Coordinates of C-alpha atoms in Angstrom, one line a residue:
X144 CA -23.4 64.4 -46.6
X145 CA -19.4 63.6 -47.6
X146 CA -19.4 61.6 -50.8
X147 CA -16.5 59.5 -50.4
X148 CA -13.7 58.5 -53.5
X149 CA -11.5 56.1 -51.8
X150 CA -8.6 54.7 -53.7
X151 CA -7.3 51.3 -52.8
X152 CA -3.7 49.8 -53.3
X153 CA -3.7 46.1 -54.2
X154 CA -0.1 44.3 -54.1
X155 CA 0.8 42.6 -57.3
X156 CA 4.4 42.3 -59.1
X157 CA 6.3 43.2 -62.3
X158 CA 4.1 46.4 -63.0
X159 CA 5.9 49.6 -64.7
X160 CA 3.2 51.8 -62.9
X161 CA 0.4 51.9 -61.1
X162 CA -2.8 50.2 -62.9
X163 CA -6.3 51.4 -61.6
X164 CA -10.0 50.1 -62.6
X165 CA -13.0 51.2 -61.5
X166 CA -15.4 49.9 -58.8
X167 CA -18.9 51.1 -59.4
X168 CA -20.5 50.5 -56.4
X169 CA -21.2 53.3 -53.2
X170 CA -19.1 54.5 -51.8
X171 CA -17.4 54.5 -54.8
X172 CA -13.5 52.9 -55.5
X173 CA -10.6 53.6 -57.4
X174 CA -8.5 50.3 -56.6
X175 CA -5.1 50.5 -57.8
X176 CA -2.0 48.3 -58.4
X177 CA 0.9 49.7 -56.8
X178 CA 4.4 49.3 -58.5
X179 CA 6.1 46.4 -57.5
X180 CA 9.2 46.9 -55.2
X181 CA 11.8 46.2 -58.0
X182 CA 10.6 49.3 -59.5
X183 CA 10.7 52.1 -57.1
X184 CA 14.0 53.0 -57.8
X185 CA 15.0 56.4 -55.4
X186 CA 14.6 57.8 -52.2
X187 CA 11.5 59.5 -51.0
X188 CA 8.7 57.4 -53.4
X189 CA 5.2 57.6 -53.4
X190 CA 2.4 58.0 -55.6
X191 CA 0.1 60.9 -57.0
X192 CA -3.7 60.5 -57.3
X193 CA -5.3 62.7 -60.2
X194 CA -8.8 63.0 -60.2
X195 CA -11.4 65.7 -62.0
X196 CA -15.7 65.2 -62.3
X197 CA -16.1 64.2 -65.8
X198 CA -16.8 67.9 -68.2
X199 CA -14.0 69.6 -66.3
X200 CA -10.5 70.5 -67.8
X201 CA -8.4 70.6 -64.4
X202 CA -7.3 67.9 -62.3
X203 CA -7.0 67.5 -58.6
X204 CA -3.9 66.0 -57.6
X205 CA -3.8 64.6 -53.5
X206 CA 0.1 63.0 -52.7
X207 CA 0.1 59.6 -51.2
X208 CA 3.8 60.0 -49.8
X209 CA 4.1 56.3 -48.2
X210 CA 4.9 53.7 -51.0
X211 CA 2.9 51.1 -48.2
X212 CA 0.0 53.0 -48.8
X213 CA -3.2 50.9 -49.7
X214 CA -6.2 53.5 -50.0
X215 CA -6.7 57.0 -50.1
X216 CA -10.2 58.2 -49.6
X217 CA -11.5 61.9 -51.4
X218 CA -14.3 63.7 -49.7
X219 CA -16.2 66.8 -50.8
X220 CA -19.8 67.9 -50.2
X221 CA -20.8 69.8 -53.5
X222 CA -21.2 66.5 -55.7
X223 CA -24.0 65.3 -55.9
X224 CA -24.8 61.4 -55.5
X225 CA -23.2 59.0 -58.9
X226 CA -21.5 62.0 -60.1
X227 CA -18.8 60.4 -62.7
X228 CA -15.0 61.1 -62.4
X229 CA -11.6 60.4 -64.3
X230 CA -8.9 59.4 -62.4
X231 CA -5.4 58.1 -62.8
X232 CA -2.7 57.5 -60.5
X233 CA 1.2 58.3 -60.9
X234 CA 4.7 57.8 -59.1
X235 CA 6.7 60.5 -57.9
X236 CA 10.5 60.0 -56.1
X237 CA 13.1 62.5 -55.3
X238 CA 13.9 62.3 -59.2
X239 CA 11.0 63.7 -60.3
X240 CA 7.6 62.4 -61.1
X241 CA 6.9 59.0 -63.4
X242 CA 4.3 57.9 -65.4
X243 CA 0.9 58.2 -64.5
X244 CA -1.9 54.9 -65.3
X245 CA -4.5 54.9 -68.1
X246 CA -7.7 56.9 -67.3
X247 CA -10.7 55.1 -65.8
X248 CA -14.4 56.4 -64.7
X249 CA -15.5 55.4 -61.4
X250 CA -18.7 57.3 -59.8
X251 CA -19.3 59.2 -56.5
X252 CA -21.5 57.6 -53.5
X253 CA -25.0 56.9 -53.8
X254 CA -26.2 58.4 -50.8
X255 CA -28.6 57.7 -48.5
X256 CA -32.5 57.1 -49.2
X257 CA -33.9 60.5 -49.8
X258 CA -37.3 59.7 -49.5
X259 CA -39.4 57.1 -46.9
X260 CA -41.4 54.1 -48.1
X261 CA -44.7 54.9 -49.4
X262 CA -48.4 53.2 -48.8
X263 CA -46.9 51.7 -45.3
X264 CA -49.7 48.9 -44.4
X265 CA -50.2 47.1 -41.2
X266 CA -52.5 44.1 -40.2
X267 CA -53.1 42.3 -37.2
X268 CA -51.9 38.3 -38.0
X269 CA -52.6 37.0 -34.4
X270 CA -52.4 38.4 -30.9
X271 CA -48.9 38.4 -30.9
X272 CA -48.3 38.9 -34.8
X273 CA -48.6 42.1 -37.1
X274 CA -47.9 42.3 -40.4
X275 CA -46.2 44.9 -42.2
X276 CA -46.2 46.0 -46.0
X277 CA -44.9 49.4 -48.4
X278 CA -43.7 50.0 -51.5
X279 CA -40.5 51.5 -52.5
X280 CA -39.6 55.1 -52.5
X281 CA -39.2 56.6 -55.9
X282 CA -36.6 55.8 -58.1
X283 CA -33.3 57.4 -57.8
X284 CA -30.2 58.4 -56.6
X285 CA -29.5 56.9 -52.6
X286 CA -31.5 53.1 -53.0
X287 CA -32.1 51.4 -50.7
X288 CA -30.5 47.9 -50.0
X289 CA -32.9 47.1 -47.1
X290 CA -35.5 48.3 -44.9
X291 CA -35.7 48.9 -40.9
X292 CA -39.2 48.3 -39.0
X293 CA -39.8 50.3 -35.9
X294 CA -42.1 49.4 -33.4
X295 CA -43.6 50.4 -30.3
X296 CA -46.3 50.7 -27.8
X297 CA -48.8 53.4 -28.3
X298 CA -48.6 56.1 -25.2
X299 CA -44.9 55.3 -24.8
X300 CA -42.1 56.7 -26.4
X301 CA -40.2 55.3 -30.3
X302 CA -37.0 54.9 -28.3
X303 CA -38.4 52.7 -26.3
X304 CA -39.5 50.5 -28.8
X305 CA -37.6 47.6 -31.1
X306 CA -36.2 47.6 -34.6
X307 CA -36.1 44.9 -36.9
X308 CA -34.4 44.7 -40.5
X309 CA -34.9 43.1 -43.3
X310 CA -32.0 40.6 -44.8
X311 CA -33.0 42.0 -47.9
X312 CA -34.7 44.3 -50.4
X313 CA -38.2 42.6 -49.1
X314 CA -40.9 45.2 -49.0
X315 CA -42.9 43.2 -46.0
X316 CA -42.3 41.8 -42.1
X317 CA -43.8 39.9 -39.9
X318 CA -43.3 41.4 -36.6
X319 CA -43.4 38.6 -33.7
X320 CA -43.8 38.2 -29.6
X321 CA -46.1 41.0 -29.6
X322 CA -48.7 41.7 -26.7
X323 CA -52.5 40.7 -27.4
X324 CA -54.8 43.5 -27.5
X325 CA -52.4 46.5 -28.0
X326 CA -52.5 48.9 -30.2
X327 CA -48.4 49.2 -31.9
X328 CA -47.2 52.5 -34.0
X329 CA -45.3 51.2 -36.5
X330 CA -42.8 53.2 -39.3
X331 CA -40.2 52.0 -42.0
X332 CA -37.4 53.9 -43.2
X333 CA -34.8 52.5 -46.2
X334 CA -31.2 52.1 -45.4
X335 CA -27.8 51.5 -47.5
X336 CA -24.2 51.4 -47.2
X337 CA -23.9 55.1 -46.7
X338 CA -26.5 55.6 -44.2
X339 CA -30.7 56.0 -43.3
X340 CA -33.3 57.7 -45.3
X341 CA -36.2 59.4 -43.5
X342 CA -39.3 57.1 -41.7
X343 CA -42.4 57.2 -42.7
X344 CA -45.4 58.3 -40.6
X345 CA -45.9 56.0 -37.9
X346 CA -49.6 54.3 -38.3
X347 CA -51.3 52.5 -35.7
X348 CA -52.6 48.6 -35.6
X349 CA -54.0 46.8 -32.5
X350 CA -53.0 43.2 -32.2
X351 CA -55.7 40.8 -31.5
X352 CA -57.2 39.8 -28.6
X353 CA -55.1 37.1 -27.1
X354 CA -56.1 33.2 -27.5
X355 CA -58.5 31.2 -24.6
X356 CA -56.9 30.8 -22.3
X357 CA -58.9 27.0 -20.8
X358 CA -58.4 24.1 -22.8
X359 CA -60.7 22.1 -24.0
X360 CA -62.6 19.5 -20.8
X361 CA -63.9 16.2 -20.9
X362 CA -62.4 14.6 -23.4
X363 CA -64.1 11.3 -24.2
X364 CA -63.8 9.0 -27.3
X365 CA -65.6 5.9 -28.5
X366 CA -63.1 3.5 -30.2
X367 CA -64.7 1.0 -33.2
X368 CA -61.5 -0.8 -34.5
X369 CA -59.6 2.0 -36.4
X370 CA -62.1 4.5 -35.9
X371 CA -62.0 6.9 -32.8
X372 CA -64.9 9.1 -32.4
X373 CA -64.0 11.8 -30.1
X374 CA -65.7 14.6 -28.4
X375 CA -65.3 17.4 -25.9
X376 CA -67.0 20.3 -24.3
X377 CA -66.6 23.7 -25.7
X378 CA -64.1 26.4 -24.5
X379 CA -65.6 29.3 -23.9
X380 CA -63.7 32.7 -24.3
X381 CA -63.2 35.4 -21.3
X382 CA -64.1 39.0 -21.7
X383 CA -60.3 39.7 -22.5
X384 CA -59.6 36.9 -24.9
X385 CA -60.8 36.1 -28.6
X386 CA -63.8 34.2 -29.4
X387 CA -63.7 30.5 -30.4
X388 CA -64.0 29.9 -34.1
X389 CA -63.2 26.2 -34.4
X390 CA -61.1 23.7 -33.0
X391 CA -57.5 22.0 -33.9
X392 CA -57.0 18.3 -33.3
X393 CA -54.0 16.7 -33.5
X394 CA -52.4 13.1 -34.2
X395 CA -49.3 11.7 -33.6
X396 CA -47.6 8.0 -33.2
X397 CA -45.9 7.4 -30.2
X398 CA -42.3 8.0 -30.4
X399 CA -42.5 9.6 -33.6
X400 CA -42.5 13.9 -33.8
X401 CA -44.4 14.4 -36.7
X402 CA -48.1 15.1 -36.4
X403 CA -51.4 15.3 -38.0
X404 CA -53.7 18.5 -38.0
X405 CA -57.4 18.1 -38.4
X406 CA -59.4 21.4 -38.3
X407 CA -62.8 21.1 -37.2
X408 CA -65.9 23.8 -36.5
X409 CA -67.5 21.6 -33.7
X410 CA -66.5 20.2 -30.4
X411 CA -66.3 16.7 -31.9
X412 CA -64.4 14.4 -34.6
X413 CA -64.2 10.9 -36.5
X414 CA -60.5 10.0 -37.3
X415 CA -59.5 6.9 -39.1
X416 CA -56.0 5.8 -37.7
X417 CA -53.9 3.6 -39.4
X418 CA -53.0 -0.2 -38.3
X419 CA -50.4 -0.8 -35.6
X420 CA -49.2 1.4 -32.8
X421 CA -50.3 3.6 -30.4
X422 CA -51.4 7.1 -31.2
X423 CA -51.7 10.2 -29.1
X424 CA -54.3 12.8 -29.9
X425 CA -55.3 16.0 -28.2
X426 CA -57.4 19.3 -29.2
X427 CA -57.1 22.7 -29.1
X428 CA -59.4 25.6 -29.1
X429 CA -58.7 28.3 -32.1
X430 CA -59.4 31.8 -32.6
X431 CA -58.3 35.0 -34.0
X432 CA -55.8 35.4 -31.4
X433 CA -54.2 32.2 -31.9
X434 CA -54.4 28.7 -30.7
X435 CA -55.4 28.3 -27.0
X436 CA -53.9 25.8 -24.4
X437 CA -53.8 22.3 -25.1
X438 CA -56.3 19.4 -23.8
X439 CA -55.3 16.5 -22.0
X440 CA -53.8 13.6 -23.9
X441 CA -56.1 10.5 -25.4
X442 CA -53.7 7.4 -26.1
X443 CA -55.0 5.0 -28.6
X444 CA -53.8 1.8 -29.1
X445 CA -54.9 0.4 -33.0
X446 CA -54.1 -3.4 -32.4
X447 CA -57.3 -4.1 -30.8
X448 CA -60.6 -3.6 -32.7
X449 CA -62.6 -4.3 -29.8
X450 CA -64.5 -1.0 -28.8
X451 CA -63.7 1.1 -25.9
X452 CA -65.3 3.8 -24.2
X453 CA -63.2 6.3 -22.0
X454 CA -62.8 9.4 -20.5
X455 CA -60.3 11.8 -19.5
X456 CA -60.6 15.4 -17.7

């Protein structure tokens, strides 16, 4: 790995010499000022960057011959990661050389992640969700700023599969779209600004079976002024799809988007619905795969307390 030392040139005016500060962040900086144009007196200007690892006695000195310069980059393989260095920047012209800036400390490139996440987890949300978790690697040098999921289909190759980051340092995903009842290998690797650390060992999870796939039949409701008592037949699950655990039913006025969830074990319900309007209700089945299609629609109308008997298929 090159760890990088790039030195950037930032116009400014009325400066005797070059001014640097340091920019502690990988791949590490040294931003200068350059001298303004009133200075550079002479033909042939340009500047000198001297640099040495902190300890040392000698300094390195690279020639930046173009006074429209604005970065010079060092590279060199035997420093390790956050290794500290003095630098200072001068002027040179046919003349001779000028003064050089005041001293600063800037530090070497991070590196990449050395190590892959540890105690990777994965568990099946849905038929079509999984959820991922790890922890950190260990502390030190080449951090991580983020984390890459990969994910694929068991008996088919990794670079066939997808790739999702994180937008942050998060240490868990929720990977979406998914097929029910497949079984996923899944590893995360850390990443930075310099480049990827190692995966970890893929594990494998199986999503869940998918949802059923009938909806629930035979709606019928029994309407006593505000309160609608509602039945249905139960949906029963195919050989290839998740068993039924309960039952969603949901309200809505007309011409309004929002909606109200009532969660129910049984194949019927009592709702209360407010005064005034017209309200739309239908059911789904639910199950560890997710929530199965969606019944036809019962429209009640809440003006009329008179009771009403209907049904729909």
């Amino acid at each position: 790995m090159d760890w990088t030392i790039t030195v950037a040139l930032l116009p400014i005016r009325c400066l005797p010499q070059p001014a640097v500060r340091a920019d502690i962040r990988p791949p590490a900086d040294f931003i200068c000022t350059p001298v303004s144009e009133e200075f550079q007196n002479g033909e042939g200007f340009g500047y000198i960057v001297a640099f040495r690892a902190n300890g040392t006695r000698g300094w390195k000195e690279k020639m930046v011959t173009s006074a429209d310069s604005t970065t010079y980059k060092y590279r060199d393989e035997t420093f390790p990661p956050l290794t500290p260095f003095e630098v200072r920047v001068g002027v040179y012209n046919n003349k001779g050389d000028g003064p050089f800036s005041e001293v600063v400390t800037v530090f070497s490139a991070e590196g990449e992640p050395r190590e892959p996440p540890s105690e990777v987890q994965a568990f099946a949300i849905s038929s079509s969700e999984i959820k991922v978790m790890w922890k950190p690697p260990n502390p030190g040098p080449g951090r991580p700023q983020g984390y890459e999921v990969s994910f694929w289909k068991d008996m088919e190759q990794e670079e066939t599969g997808k790739k999702k980051r994180t937008t942050g340092n998060e240490t868990t995903m929720l990977l979406t779209g998914l097929d029910g009842n497949t079984q996923y290998l899944v590893s995360v690797k850390g990443f930075n600004s310099v480049g990827q650390g190692p995966a970890s060992s893929p594990i494998k999870i199986s999503t869940k079976k998918n949802a059923p796939s009938l909806p629930p039949g035979n709606l019928m409701w029994i309407q006593e002024g505000n309160n609608v008592s509602l039945s249905w037949d139960p949906v029963k699950a195919r050989d290839n799809e998740s068993d039924v655990i309960g039952y969603k039913v949901l309200l809505r006025q007309e011409g309004r988007g929002h909606s109200q969830v009532m969660r129910t074990p049984n194949s019927a319900v009592v709702l209360t619905l407010p005064e005034g309007g017209t309200y739309i209700i239908e059911v789904r089945a639910v199950s560890e795969g997710g929530e199965g299609a969606a019944s036809a629609q019962v429209r009640v109308l809440t003006s009329s307390g008179e009771a009403e008997r209907w049904k729909v298929s």
